[in-house]
Coordinates of C-alpha atoms in Angstrom, one line a residue:
M86 CA 114.1 -175.5 -107.0
S87 CA 113.0 -172.3 -108.8
N88 CA 111.3 -174.6 -111.5
I89 CA 108.5 -175.5 -109.1
F90 CA 107.2 -171.9 -109.2
S91 CA 106.0 -172.5 -112.7
E92 CA 102.5 -173.9 -112.1
P93 CA 99.9 -171.3 -113.1
N94 CA 97.7 -169.9 -110.3
V95 CA 95.2 -172.0 -108.9
E96 CA 91.9 -170.3 -107.2
T97 CA 91.2 -171.9 -104.2
S98 CA 88.4 -171.5 -101.6
L99 CA 89.8 -170.8 -98.2
P100 CA 88.5 -173.0 -95.3
S101 CA 87.0 -171.5 -92.1
T102 CA 88.6 -172.6 -88.7
L103 CA 85.9 -171.0 -86.6
N104 CA 84.3 -174.2 -85.5
V105 CA 87.7 -175.4 -84.5
A106 CA 88.5 -172.3 -82.7
T107 CA 85.2 -172.5 -80.6
S108 CA 85.3 -176.2 -79.8
N109 CA 86.2 -177.3 -76.3
L110 CA 89.8 -178.2 -77.5
F111 CA 90.5 -174.3 -77.5
N112 CA 89.2 -173.7 -74.0
L113 CA 91.4 -171.8 -71.9
V114 CA 94.1 -174.4 -70.6
D115 CA 94.8 -174.6 -66.7
K116 CA 98.5 -173.7 -66.4
N117 CA 98.7 -176.1 -63.3
Q118 CA 98.0 -179.0 -65.3
D119 CA 100.7 -181.6 -65.7
I120 CA 102.9 -180.3 -68.6
N121 CA 102.5 -183.6 -70.5
V122 CA 98.9 -183.1 -70.6
R123 CA 99.4 -179.5 -71.9
A124 CA 101.7 -180.7 -74.5
Q125 CA 99.0 -183.2 -75.8
I126 CA 96.7 -180.4 -76.2
V127 CA 99.2 -178.5 -78.4
Y128 CA 99.4 -181.6 -80.6
D129 CA 95.9 -182.0 -80.6
R130 CA 95.3 -178.6 -81.8
A131 CA 97.7 -178.7 -84.5
R132 CA 96.0 -181.5 -85.8
A133 CA 92.7 -180.0 -85.5
I134 CA 93.9 -177.0 -87.5
S135 CA 95.7 -179.0 -90.2
R136 CA 92.9 -181.1 -90.8
A137 CA 90.5 -178.0 -91.2
Y138 CA 92.7 -177.0 -94.1
A139 CA 93.3 -180.4 -95.5
L140 CA 96.5 -179.1 -97.5
T141 CA 97.6 -181.1 -100.3
A142 CA 101.5 -181.6 -101.0
E143 CA 100.8 -179.7 -104.2
D144 CA 99.4 -176.6 -102.2
V145 CA 102.3 -176.7 -100.2
V146 CA 105.1 -176.9 -103.1
Y147 CA 103.3 -174.8 -105.4
L148 CA 102.6 -172.2 -102.7
R149 CA 99.1 -172.0 -103.5
P150 CA 97.0 -169.4 -101.8
K151 CA 95.6 -171.8 -99.2
F152 CA 99.2 -172.6 -97.9
W153 CA 99.7 -168.6 -97.4
A154 CA 96.3 -168.2 -95.7
L155 CA 97.2 -170.9 -93.2
H156 CA 99.7 -168.6 -92.0
T157 CA 97.4 -165.5 -91.6
D158 CA 94.3 -167.4 -89.9
H159 CA 92.5 -166.1 -87.2
I160 CA 93.2 -168.9 -85.2
A161 CA 96.9 -168.5 -85.1
P162 CA 97.2 -166.4 -82.2
L163 CA 95.1 -168.9 -80.1
D164 CA 98.1 -171.2 -80.0
G165 CA 101.4 -170.3 -81.4
A166 CA 103.1 -173.5 -80.1
A167 CA 100.5 -175.5 -82.4
M168 CA 101.6 -173.1 -85.2
T169 CA 104.9 -173.9 -84.8
L170 CA 104.3 -177.5 -85.2
I171 CA 102.0 -177.0 -88.3
T172 CA 104.4 -174.9 -90.1
I173 CA 107.4 -177.3 -89.4
Q174 CA 105.1 -180.1 -90.6
Y175 CA 104.2 -178.7 -93.8
N176 CA 106.6 -176.0 -95.0
L177 CA 109.6 -177.5 -93.9
A178 CA 109.0 -181.4 -93.6
A179 CA 106.6 -181.9 -96.3
G180 CA 107.8 -179.1 -98.4
T181 CA 111.3 -180.6 -98.7
L182 CA 110.2 -184.2 -99.1
A183 CA 107.2 -183.7 -101.6
P184 CA 109.5 -182.5 -104.9
Y185 CA 111.2 -185.9 -104.4
A186 CA 108.2 -188.0 -103.6
F187 CA 106.6 -186.7 -106.7
K188 CA 109.3 -188.7 -108.6
R189 CA 109.8 -191.4 -106.2
P190 CA 106.8 -193.7 -105.7
E191 CA 108.2 -195.1 -102.5
L192 CA 108.3 -192.1 -100.6
R193 CA 104.8 -191.2 -101.4
P194 CA 103.1 -193.2 -98.5
L195 CA 105.4 -191.3 -96.1
L196 CA 104.4 -188.0 -97.6
Q197 CA 100.5 -188.7 -97.2
Q198 CA 100.9 -189.4 -93.6
I199 CA 102.6 -186.0 -93.1
M200 CA 99.8 -184.3 -95.0
N201 CA 97.1 -186.2 -93.0
F202 CA 99.0 -185.3 -89.7
D203 CA 99.1 -189.2 -88.9
V204 CA 102.8 -188.5 -88.0
S205 CA 104.4 -185.5 -86.4
A206 CA 107.0 -184.6 -88.9
Q207 CA 110.3 -182.3 -87.8
Y208 CA 113.1 -180.6 -89.8
L209 CA 116.6 -180.8 -88.2
L210 CA 118.9 -178.2 -89.8
S211 CA 120.4 -176.1 -86.9
E212 CA 123.0 -177.5 -84.5
V213 CA 124.1 -176.4 -81.1
G214 CA 127.3 -175.1 -82.5
H215 CA 125.8 -173.8 -85.9
G216 CA 122.9 -171.5 -86.2
L217 CA 123.8 -168.7 -88.6
D218 CA 126.7 -170.7 -90.0
S219 CA 124.6 -174.0 -90.5
P220 CA 126.3 -174.5 -93.9
H221 CA 129.1 -175.9 -91.7
L222 CA 127.0 -178.2 -89.8
E223 CA 128.7 -181.3 -88.4
T224 CA 126.3 -184.3 -88.5
T225 CA 127.4 -186.7 -90.8
A226 CA 125.8 -189.3 -93.0
T227 CA 128.4 -191.8 -94.4
L228 CA 127.9 -194.1 -97.3
L229 CA 128.4 -197.8 -96.5
A230 CA 129.3 -200.3 -98.7
D231 CA 125.9 -202.0 -99.4
G232 CA 124.7 -198.3 -100.3
S233 CA 123.0 -197.6 -96.8
F234 CA 124.2 -194.6 -94.5
D235 CA 125.4 -194.0 -91.0
L236 CA 123.9 -191.0 -89.5
H237 CA 126.1 -189.8 -86.6
T238 CA 126.3 -186.8 -84.0
P239 CA 130.4 -186.5 -83.7
N240 CA 130.2 -184.3 -80.8
P241 CA 128.2 -182.1 -78.5
R242 CA 128.2 -179.0 -81.0
A243 CA 126.6 -181.3 -83.6
A244 CA 123.6 -182.0 -82.0
K245 CA 120.6 -180.8 -83.5
W246 CA 119.0 -177.8 -81.8
M247 CA 115.4 -176.8 -81.0
P248 CA 113.0 -179.0 -83.1
P249 CA 110.4 -180.9 -81.0
T250 CA 111.5 -184.5 -81.2
G251 CA 110.6 -185.8 -77.9
P252 CA 108.3 -188.8 -77.4
Y253 CA 105.1 -186.7 -77.1
G254 CA 101.8 -186.4 -79.2
N255 CA 101.0 -190.0 -79.4
M256 CA 102.0 -190.3 -83.0
P257 CA 104.9 -191.6 -84.6
R258 CA 107.8 -188.8 -85.0
I259 CA 109.8 -188.5 -88.2
A260 CA 112.1 -185.9 -89.4
T261 CA 113.9 -184.6 -92.3
V262 CA 117.6 -184.5 -91.2
M263 CA 120.2 -182.4 -92.7
A264 CA 123.5 -184.1 -92.6
R265 CA 126.9 -184.0 -94.1
L266 CA 127.0 -186.6 -96.9
M267 CA 130.5 -188.5 -96.8
V268 CA 131.6 -190.8 -99.5
N269 CA 135.0 -192.6 -99.2
G270 CA 136.3 -189.9 -96.8
E271 CA 134.9 -187.0 -99.2
D272 CA 132.5 -184.3 -98.2
R273 CA 130.0 -184.1 -100.7
G274 CA 127.8 -181.4 -99.1
V275 CA 124.8 -181.2 -97.1
R276 CA 121.8 -183.6 -98.0
P277 CA 118.2 -184.2 -96.5
F278 CA 117.5 -187.6 -95.0
V279 CA 114.3 -188.9 -93.9
V280 CA 114.6 -190.5 -90.4
A281 CA 112.3 -192.2 -88.1
L282 CA 112.9 -190.5 -84.4
G283 CA 110.2 -192.6 -82.3
N284 CA 106.6 -193.9 -82.2
G285 CA 105.3 -191.1 -80.0
K286 CA 106.2 -192.9 -76.4
E287 CA 109.8 -193.8 -76.8
M288 CA 112.7 -193.1 -79.1
C289 CA 113.9 -195.3 -82.0
K290 CA 117.3 -197.0 -81.3
G291 CA 120.4 -194.6 -81.8
V292 CA 118.2 -191.4 -81.3
S293 CA 118.0 -189.5 -78.2
A294 CA 116.6 -186.1 -77.4
K295 CA 117.1 -184.1 -74.1
V296 CA 113.7 -181.9 -73.8
L297 CA 114.6 -178.2 -73.1
P298 CA 112.4 -176.2 -70.5
T299 CA 109.2 -174.4 -72.1
R300 CA 109.8 -171.3 -73.8
A301 CA 108.9 -168.2 -71.8
G302 CA 105.2 -167.4 -72.4
A303 CA 104.5 -170.2 -74.8
N304 CA 102.4 -173.1 -74.5
P305 CA 104.6 -176.2 -74.0
V306 CA 106.3 -177.9 -77.0
D307 CA 108.9 -180.6 -76.6
H308 CA 112.0 -178.4 -78.1
A309 CA 114.8 -180.6 -77.6
I310 CA 118.5 -181.3 -78.2
T311 CA 118.7 -184.4 -80.6
Y312 CA 121.6 -186.8 -81.0
F313 CA 121.9 -189.7 -83.4
D314 CA 124.5 -192.7 -82.3
H315 CA 125.3 -194.3 -85.5
V316 CA 121.8 -194.7 -86.7
H317 CA 121.8 -197.2 -89.7
L318 CA 119.6 -195.7 -92.3
P319 CA 118.6 -197.5 -95.8
K320 CA 119.5 -196.2 -99.0
E321 CA 116.1 -194.7 -99.6
A322 CA 116.5 -192.2 -96.9
L323 CA 118.6 -190.2 -98.9
L324 CA 116.8 -187.2 -100.7
G325 CA 118.9 -186.2 -103.6
S326 CA 122.0 -187.3 -105.5
L327 CA 125.4 -189.0 -104.2
E328 CA 127.3 -187.0 -106.6
K329 CA 129.4 -184.2 -105.4
P330 CA 127.9 -180.6 -106.6
H331 CA 129.9 -178.3 -108.4
D332 CA 129.1 -175.5 -106.0
L333 CA 128.9 -176.6 -102.4
R334 CA 127.4 -173.4 -101.1
Q335 CA 124.7 -173.3 -103.9
N336 CA 123.9 -176.9 -103.1
F337 CA 123.3 -176.0 -99.3
L338 CA 120.9 -173.4 -100.5
D339 CA 119.1 -175.4 -102.8
V340 CA 118.6 -178.3 -100.4
I341 CA 117.2 -175.9 -97.6
W342 CA 115.2 -173.9 -100.0
R343 CA 112.1 -174.4 -97.6
V344 CA 113.9 -172.1 -95.0
G345 CA 113.3 -169.2 -97.6
V346 CA 109.4 -169.9 -98.0
G347 CA 109.3 -170.2 -94.1
S348 CA 110.8 -166.6 -93.5
L349 CA 108.0 -165.3 -95.6
A350 CA 105.1 -167.6 -94.1
L351 CA 106.1 -167.0 -90.5
S352 CA 106.3 -163.4 -91.1
N353 CA 102.7 -163.2 -91.8
L354 CA 101.8 -164.9 -88.6
T355 CA 102.5 -161.2 -87.4
V356 CA 99.5 -160.1 -89.2
A357 CA 97.0 -162.6 -87.2
A358 CA 98.7 -161.5 -84.0
L359 CA 98.2 -158.0 -84.7
R360 CA 94.5 -158.4 -85.6
A361 CA 94.1 -160.3 -82.4
S362 CA 95.9 -157.9 -80.0
V363 CA 94.3 -154.8 -81.6
Y364 CA 90.9 -156.0 -81.3
V365 CA 91.4 -156.8 -77.6
A366 CA 93.1 -153.8 -76.7
G367 CA 90.6 -151.5 -78.6
K368 CA 87.4 -153.3 -77.3
Y369 CA 89.1 -152.8 -73.8
S370 CA 89.8 -149.2 -74.4
I371 CA 86.2 -148.5 -75.3
R372 CA 85.0 -150.4 -72.3
R373 CA 87.3 -149.4 -69.7
T374 CA 86.4 -146.0 -68.0
V375 CA 87.8 -143.3 -65.6
T376 CA 86.0 -140.6 -63.8
G377 CA 86.0 -137.4 -66.2
A378 CA 86.2 -133.8 -65.3
D379 CA 82.2 -133.8 -64.8
G380 CA 82.1 -136.6 -62.4
K381 CA 80.8 -138.8 -65.1
P382 CA 82.6 -142.1 -66.5
L383 CA 85.0 -141.4 -69.3
P384 CA 86.2 -144.3 -71.5
I385 CA 89.9 -144.1 -72.0
I386 CA 89.9 -144.6 -75.5
A387 CA 89.1 -140.7 -75.2
F388 CA 92.7 -140.0 -74.6
R389 CA 95.0 -139.5 -77.4
T390 CA 97.6 -141.6 -75.7
Q391 CA 95.4 -144.5 -76.0
Q392 CA 93.9 -144.0 -79.3
L393 CA 97.4 -143.6 -81.2
P394 CA 98.8 -147.2 -80.4
I395 CA 95.5 -148.7 -81.5
L396 CA 95.0 -146.5 -84.5
H397 CA 98.5 -147.0 -85.6
T398 CA 98.3 -150.8 -85.1
L399 CA 95.0 -150.8 -86.9
A400 CA 96.7 -149.2 -90.0
Q401 CA 99.7 -151.5 -90.0
T402 CA 97.2 -154.6 -90.0
F403 CA 95.6 -153.5 -93.1
V404 CA 98.8 -152.4 -94.9
L405 CA 100.7 -155.4 -93.8
D406 CA 98.2 -157.7 -94.8
A407 CA 98.3 -156.2 -98.4
Y408 CA 102.1 -156.4 -98.1
G409 CA 102.2 -160.0 -97.2
K410 CA 99.8 -161.1 -100.2
D411 CA 101.9 -159.0 -102.7
A412 CA 105.1 -160.3 -101.4
A413 CA 103.8 -164.0 -101.8
Q414 CA 102.9 -163.2 -105.4
R415 CA 106.1 -161.7 -106.1
F416 CA 108.0 -164.6 -104.2
G417 CA 106.1 -167.3 -106.4
A418 CA 107.1 -165.5 -109.8
A419 CA 108.8 -168.6 -111.7
D420 CA 111.3 -166.3 -113.4
L421 CA 112.5 -164.2 -110.3
D422 CA 116.1 -164.4 -109.5
P423 CA 116.5 -166.5 -106.3
R424 CA 118.7 -164.0 -104.6
V425 CA 115.8 -161.2 -105.1
R426 CA 113.3 -163.9 -103.8
H427 CA 115.3 -164.3 -100.5
G428 CA 115.3 -160.4 -100.4
I429 CA 111.6 -160.2 -100.6
A430 CA 111.3 -162.6 -97.8
A431 CA 114.1 -160.9 -95.7
T432 CA 112.4 -157.7 -96.3
L433 CA 109.0 -158.6 -95.3
K434 CA 110.2 -160.3 -92.1
A435 CA 112.2 -157.1 -91.2
V436 CA 109.2 -154.8 -91.3
M437 CA 106.6 -157.0 -90.1
V438 CA 108.5 -158.0 -87.1
Q439 CA 109.6 -154.5 -86.3
H440 CA 105.9 -153.3 -86.3
C441 CA 104.7 -156.4 -84.5
Q442 CA 107.2 -155.9 -81.6
S443 CA 106.6 -152.4 -81.3
D444 CA 102.9 -152.5 -81.5
L445 CA 102.2 -155.5 -79.2
Y446 CA 104.5 -153.9 -76.5
S447 CA 102.3 -150.6 -76.7
L448 CA 99.1 -152.2 -76.8
A449 CA 99.9 -154.5 -73.8
E450 CA 101.1 -151.4 -71.9
R451 CA 98.0 -149.4 -72.5
C452 CA 95.9 -152.3 -71.0
G453 CA 97.6 -151.6 -67.9
A454 CA 97.7 -154.8 -65.4
Q455 CA 95.4 -156.7 -67.5
G456 CA 98.1 -156.6 -70.3
L457 CA 100.5 -158.8 -68.3
F458 CA 98.0 -161.9 -68.2
E459 CA 98.3 -164.4 -70.9
H460 CA 94.6 -165.0 -71.0
N461 CA 94.3 -161.5 -72.4
Q462 CA 96.1 -162.5 -75.5
I463 CA 98.4 -159.6 -76.3
I464 CA 101.5 -160.6 -74.2
Q465 CA 101.4 -164.1 -75.1
S466 CA 101.3 -162.8 -78.8
Q467 CA 104.2 -160.7 -77.9
L468 CA 106.4 -163.6 -76.8
E469 CA 105.4 -165.9 -79.5
M470 CA 106.5 -163.4 -82.0
R471 CA 109.8 -163.2 -80.5
G472 CA 110.3 -166.7 -81.7
V473 CA 109.2 -165.8 -85.1
A474 CA 111.5 -163.0 -85.3
I475 CA 114.4 -165.8 -84.7
A476 CA 112.8 -168.8 -86.5
E477 CA 114.0 -169.5 -90.3
G478 CA 116.5 -166.8 -90.1
D479 CA 117.1 -164.0 -87.4
V480 CA 116.2 -160.7 -88.7
L481 CA 119.2 -159.0 -88.0
A482 CA 121.3 -161.7 -89.8
L483 CA 118.9 -161.5 -92.7
C484 CA 119.2 -157.7 -92.8
I485 CA 122.9 -157.8 -92.9
R486 CA 123.6 -160.2 -95.5
L487 CA 120.8 -158.5 -97.7
A488 CA 122.0 -155.1 -97.2
S489 CA 125.7 -156.2 -98.0
E490 CA 124.7 -157.8 -101.3
L491 CA 122.7 -154.7 -102.5
L492 CA 125.4 -152.3 -101.3
I493 CA 128.1 -154.2 -103.3
G494 CA 126.0 -154.5 -106.2
R495 CA 125.0 -158.2 -106.6
Y496 CA 121.4 -157.4 -107.5
E497 CA 118.5 -155.1 -107.0
M498 CA 115.3 -155.4 -105.1
P499 CA 112.1 -154.3 -106.9
E500 CA 112.0 -150.7 -107.9
P501 CA 109.4 -148.3 -106.4
A502 CA 106.0 -148.0 -108.1
D503 CA 106.2 -144.3 -107.3
P504 CA 110.0 -143.0 -106.8
N505 CA 108.6 -139.8 -105.6
S506 CA 106.7 -140.9 -102.6
I507 CA 108.2 -140.0 -99.4
L508 CA 109.1 -143.6 -98.4
A509 CA 110.8 -144.2 -101.8
R510 CA 112.9 -141.0 -101.5
H511 CA 113.7 -142.3 -97.8
E512 CA 114.9 -145.5 -99.1
A513 CA 116.9 -143.9 -101.7
G514 CA 118.5 -141.6 -99.3
L515 CA 119.6 -144.3 -96.9
F516 CA 121.2 -146.2 -99.7
E517 CA 123.1 -143.2 -101.0
E518 CA 124.4 -142.5 -97.5
A519 CA 125.2 -146.2 -97.1
R520 CA 127.0 -146.3 -100.3
T521 CA 129.1 -143.3 -99.7
V522 CA 130.3 -144.8 -96.4
V523 CA 131.2 -148.2 -98.2
M524 CA 133.1 -146.3 -101.0
G525 CA 135.0 -144.4 -98.3
L526 CA 136.2 -147.4 -96.7
G527 CA 138.7 -148.6 -99.4
A528 CA 138.2 -152.2 -98.1
G529 CA 136.2 -155.1 -98.8
H530 CA 132.7 -156.1 -97.1
R531 CA 134.6 -158.3 -94.7
S532 CA 136.7 -155.7 -93.4
E533 CA 136.7 -154.4 -89.8
A534 CA 135.9 -151.0 -91.2
F535 CA 132.9 -152.3 -92.9
N536 CA 131.8 -154.3 -89.3
R537 CA 132.0 -151.2 -87.5
L538 CA 130.6 -148.5 -90.0
V539 CA 128.2 -150.3 -92.4
L540 CA 126.8 -153.3 -90.3
P541 CA 124.8 -150.9 -87.8
L542 CA 123.1 -149.4 -91.0
C543 CA 122.0 -152.5 -92.6
Q544 CA 118.6 -153.1 -90.8
P545 CA 117.4 -149.5 -90.7
L546 CA 118.5 -149.7 -94.5
I547 CA 116.3 -152.9 -95.1
E548 CA 113.3 -151.6 -93.2
S549 CA 113.3 -148.5 -95.4
I550 CA 112.8 -151.0 -98.4
G551 CA 109.9 -152.7 -96.5
H552 CA 108.3 -149.6 -95.5
R553 CA 108.2 -148.4 -99.2
M554 CA 107.2 -152.0 -100.6
A555 CA 104.3 -152.0 -97.9
Y556 CA 103.1 -148.7 -99.1
D557 CA 103.3 -149.7 -102.8
A558 CA 101.3 -152.7 -101.9
A559 CA 98.7 -151.0 -100.0
V560 CA 98.2 -148.4 -102.9
K561 CA 97.9 -151.3 -105.3
A562 CA 95.4 -153.2 -103.2
R563 CA 93.5 -150.1 -102.8
V564 CA 93.8 -149.8 -99.1
P565 CA 91.7 -146.8 -98.1
Q566 CA 93.9 -143.6 -98.2
P567 CA 93.3 -142.5 -94.5
I568 CA 94.8 -145.7 -93.4
I569 CA 97.7 -145.6 -95.9
N570 CA 98.1 -142.0 -94.5
L571 CA 98.4 -143.1 -90.8
Y572 CA 100.9 -145.9 -92.0
V573 CA 103.1 -143.5 -93.6
A574 CA 103.2 -141.0 -90.7
N575 CA 104.3 -143.9 -88.4
A576 CA 107.1 -144.9 -90.9
V577 CA 108.3 -141.3 -90.9
K578 CA 108.5 -141.4 -87.1
H579 CA 110.8 -144.2 -87.2
D580 CA 113.4 -142.1 -88.9
A581 CA 112.3 -138.5 -88.1
S582 CA 115.6 -137.2 -88.2
W583 CA 116.4 -138.0 -91.9
Y584 CA 113.0 -136.5 -92.8
V585 CA 113.7 -133.2 -91.0
E586 CA 117.3 -133.1 -92.4
H587 CA 116.1 -134.1 -96.3
A588 CA 112.6 -133.9 -96.7
A589 CA 111.8 -130.4 -95.6
L590 CA 109.9 -131.5 -92.5
T591 CA 109.8 -130.2 -89.1
R592 CA 109.2 -132.3 -85.9
R593 CA 105.9 -130.2 -85.5
K594 CA 104.9 -131.0 -89.3
I595 CA 105.4 -134.8 -88.6
A596 CA 103.5 -134.4 -85.6
E597 CA 100.6 -132.8 -87.6
M598 CA 100.8 -135.6 -90.4
E599 CA 100.0 -138.2 -87.5
D600 CA 97.3 -136.1 -85.9
K601 CA 95.4 -135.4 -89.1
A602 CA 95.6 -139.1 -90.3
A603 CA 94.8 -140.2 -86.6
S604 CA 91.7 -137.6 -86.4
T605 CA 90.5 -139.0 -89.9
L606 CA 90.2 -142.6 -88.7
L607 CA 89.1 -142.3 -85.2
P608 CA 85.3 -142.1 -85.8
Q609 CA 85.7 -145.3 -87.7
I610 CA 87.3 -147.2 -84.8
D611 CA 84.6 -149.6 -84.0
E612 CA 84.2 -150.4 -87.9
L613 CA 88.0 -150.8 -88.3
L614 CA 88.1 -153.0 -85.1
E615 CA 85.2 -155.3 -86.6
A616 CA 86.9 -155.4 -90.0
T617 CA 89.9 -157.2 -88.5
G618 CA 87.7 -160.3 -88.3
A619 CA 89.3 -161.1 -84.9
G620 CA 86.2 -160.8 -83.0
P621 CA 84.6 -164.3 -83.1
Y622 CA 88.2 -165.9 -82.4
C623 CA 88.8 -163.5 -79.4
H624 CA 88.6 -165.4 -75.8
A625 CA 90.1 -162.4 -73.9
P626 CA 88.0 -161.8 -70.8
I627 CA 88.5 -158.0 -70.9
V628 CA 86.8 -157.4 -74.2
S629 CA 83.2 -157.1 -72.9
D630 CA 81.4 -156.8 -69.3
T631 CA 79.7 -160.3 -70.2
T632 CA 83.1 -161.9 -70.7
W633 CA 84.9 -160.3 -67.7
K634 CA 81.7 -161.3 -65.3
A635 CA 82.0 -165.0 -66.8
F636 CA 86.0 -164.9 -66.0
V637 CA 85.8 -163.7 -62.7
D638 CA 83.0 -166.2 -61.7
S639 CA 85.3 -169.1 -62.8
L640 CA 88.3 -168.0 -60.7
P641 CA 88.9 -170.0 -57.7
H642 CA 87.3 -168.2 -54.7
F643 CA 88.6 -168.4 -51.2
G644 CA 86.6 -167.4 -48.1
G645 CA 87.1 -168.4 -44.3
A646 CA 86.4 -167.3 -40.7
A647 CA 90.1 -166.5 -39.6
Q648 CA 90.6 -164.0 -37.0
I649 CA 93.7 -161.7 -36.5
N650 CA 93.6 -159.0 -34.1
L651 CA 96.0 -156.2 -35.7
I652 CA 95.8 -153.7 -32.9
P653 CA 95.7 -154.8 -29.4
G654 CA 92.3 -154.3 -27.7
T655 CA 90.5 -154.3 -31.2
E656 CA 88.6 -156.7 -33.3
Q657 CA 88.2 -157.0 -37.0
G658 CA 84.9 -158.8 -38.1
V659 CA 81.7 -158.8 -40.1
L660 CA 78.9 -156.6 -39.3
E661 CA 75.3 -158.2 -38.7
T662 CA 73.3 -155.4 -39.7
A663 CA 74.1 -152.2 -42.1
P664 CA 75.3 -149.4 -39.9
A665 CA 73.6 -145.9 -39.5
K666 CA 75.0 -143.6 -41.9
L667 CA 76.2 -140.3 -40.6

């Protein structure tokens, strides 16, 4: 599929979703509502966001700027479930179908329905028994004598896992289903098939779904376990050739190529989550006060322990935004080795997920009890990002695969723009350490010794590449130096022992690096919060006195005239008049 990257860059004006975000559709949803009603709201939101962007098939296939922008849009944190539906719809389902539809006119009406969001499109790859080892999936599509196919789930382990396939959304449901093509008893590798699942109210014959419970902290989506009982598909349902490929493994990677795109695209959702969450925590910290030593109100942002999580997240937001754009540009290079393309996506995901999970936990904690409530946005984003860490490739698994291939010399990642930067030196140092371990094993990369001694090194190694690439991207994008300095200080803290051992730093010097960078940025904290652009999309009540009052006024209010005498011979009541003061 590498030839799809050959289209020249196309300048695109990006749409605004602010009108959608501020519409009644995005009002806070009563969690006590029927789950079917809430699920319908998620589908309605997904359709509204999609139609605001009005992506074309060419936007999706050629990875134009509008496609990437959708995944960093400020509206994304308002409903992670809606974004889940959107990225499956466009990146996976439409992205897989479109290259075939460009050559096959009979597929174009279906593709247009997907692009219009007139149907809900899903992507069925993983199975109950096959997640990380999905090349060994067991769902079969058997060629029949007339050229049609028998799509079948042969056992419970082969049931498709997670994609939303239930009879929800009030629109037809279709899917790109990955199945093993069987011809005269011969396994010809995995192929995509287009399959009708249901009409939005009931399932199609031979298709059944067991809807899973709602994910913790997420808006309801009908994630399901899906089964096919000898579903008869027309010959046109096959996307691709009947011929057996020369390399079954490479064929599998080719047919699921949009999963790699998804690793990069979904990772960019973390930028939107960080923007929204740091805006909420920052505004709350400026507004919230305690009583100072002089008896006067003191904003909690005055405390360094409050400042650091917010300033670090702000720095990472701007640096990661630059990194995401740089990675997308590199990813789309037509002459790039596909393995390096995978590496770019895996590295970006490792670093974005690392920063996001750490930052969102700290931000929620610094908001105290307020950080525990979904309506204040942070903890909900935190839980949604847990899903991002797993979707389109579990971070740890991606890191192990990439690091292993780099260590045995199969290919190389893009070199540092500045090999003498402290982060580039750290990356080189970790590689040297890991290669020394590998060379000392005297065994292959599938040995037990490799498992014990090298696998634990893989994720930190890939994160070190990502920190360096993020730094390079920020410098290239001319992100203000004080922001870059704080980003570097945070990256150093992630592996302080290496810098103490190899970079002539001490614990005190590392703390001083952080202190100097944070002190430089602190006077601009209001400006930086507004520069995130998250303000107009924010619905968290704690960001201002006005929104907090409106929230409190909207809460259920209970009163009454009950009387309980806690201590015999005494009464508790209400004073008719104010008592005289002592």
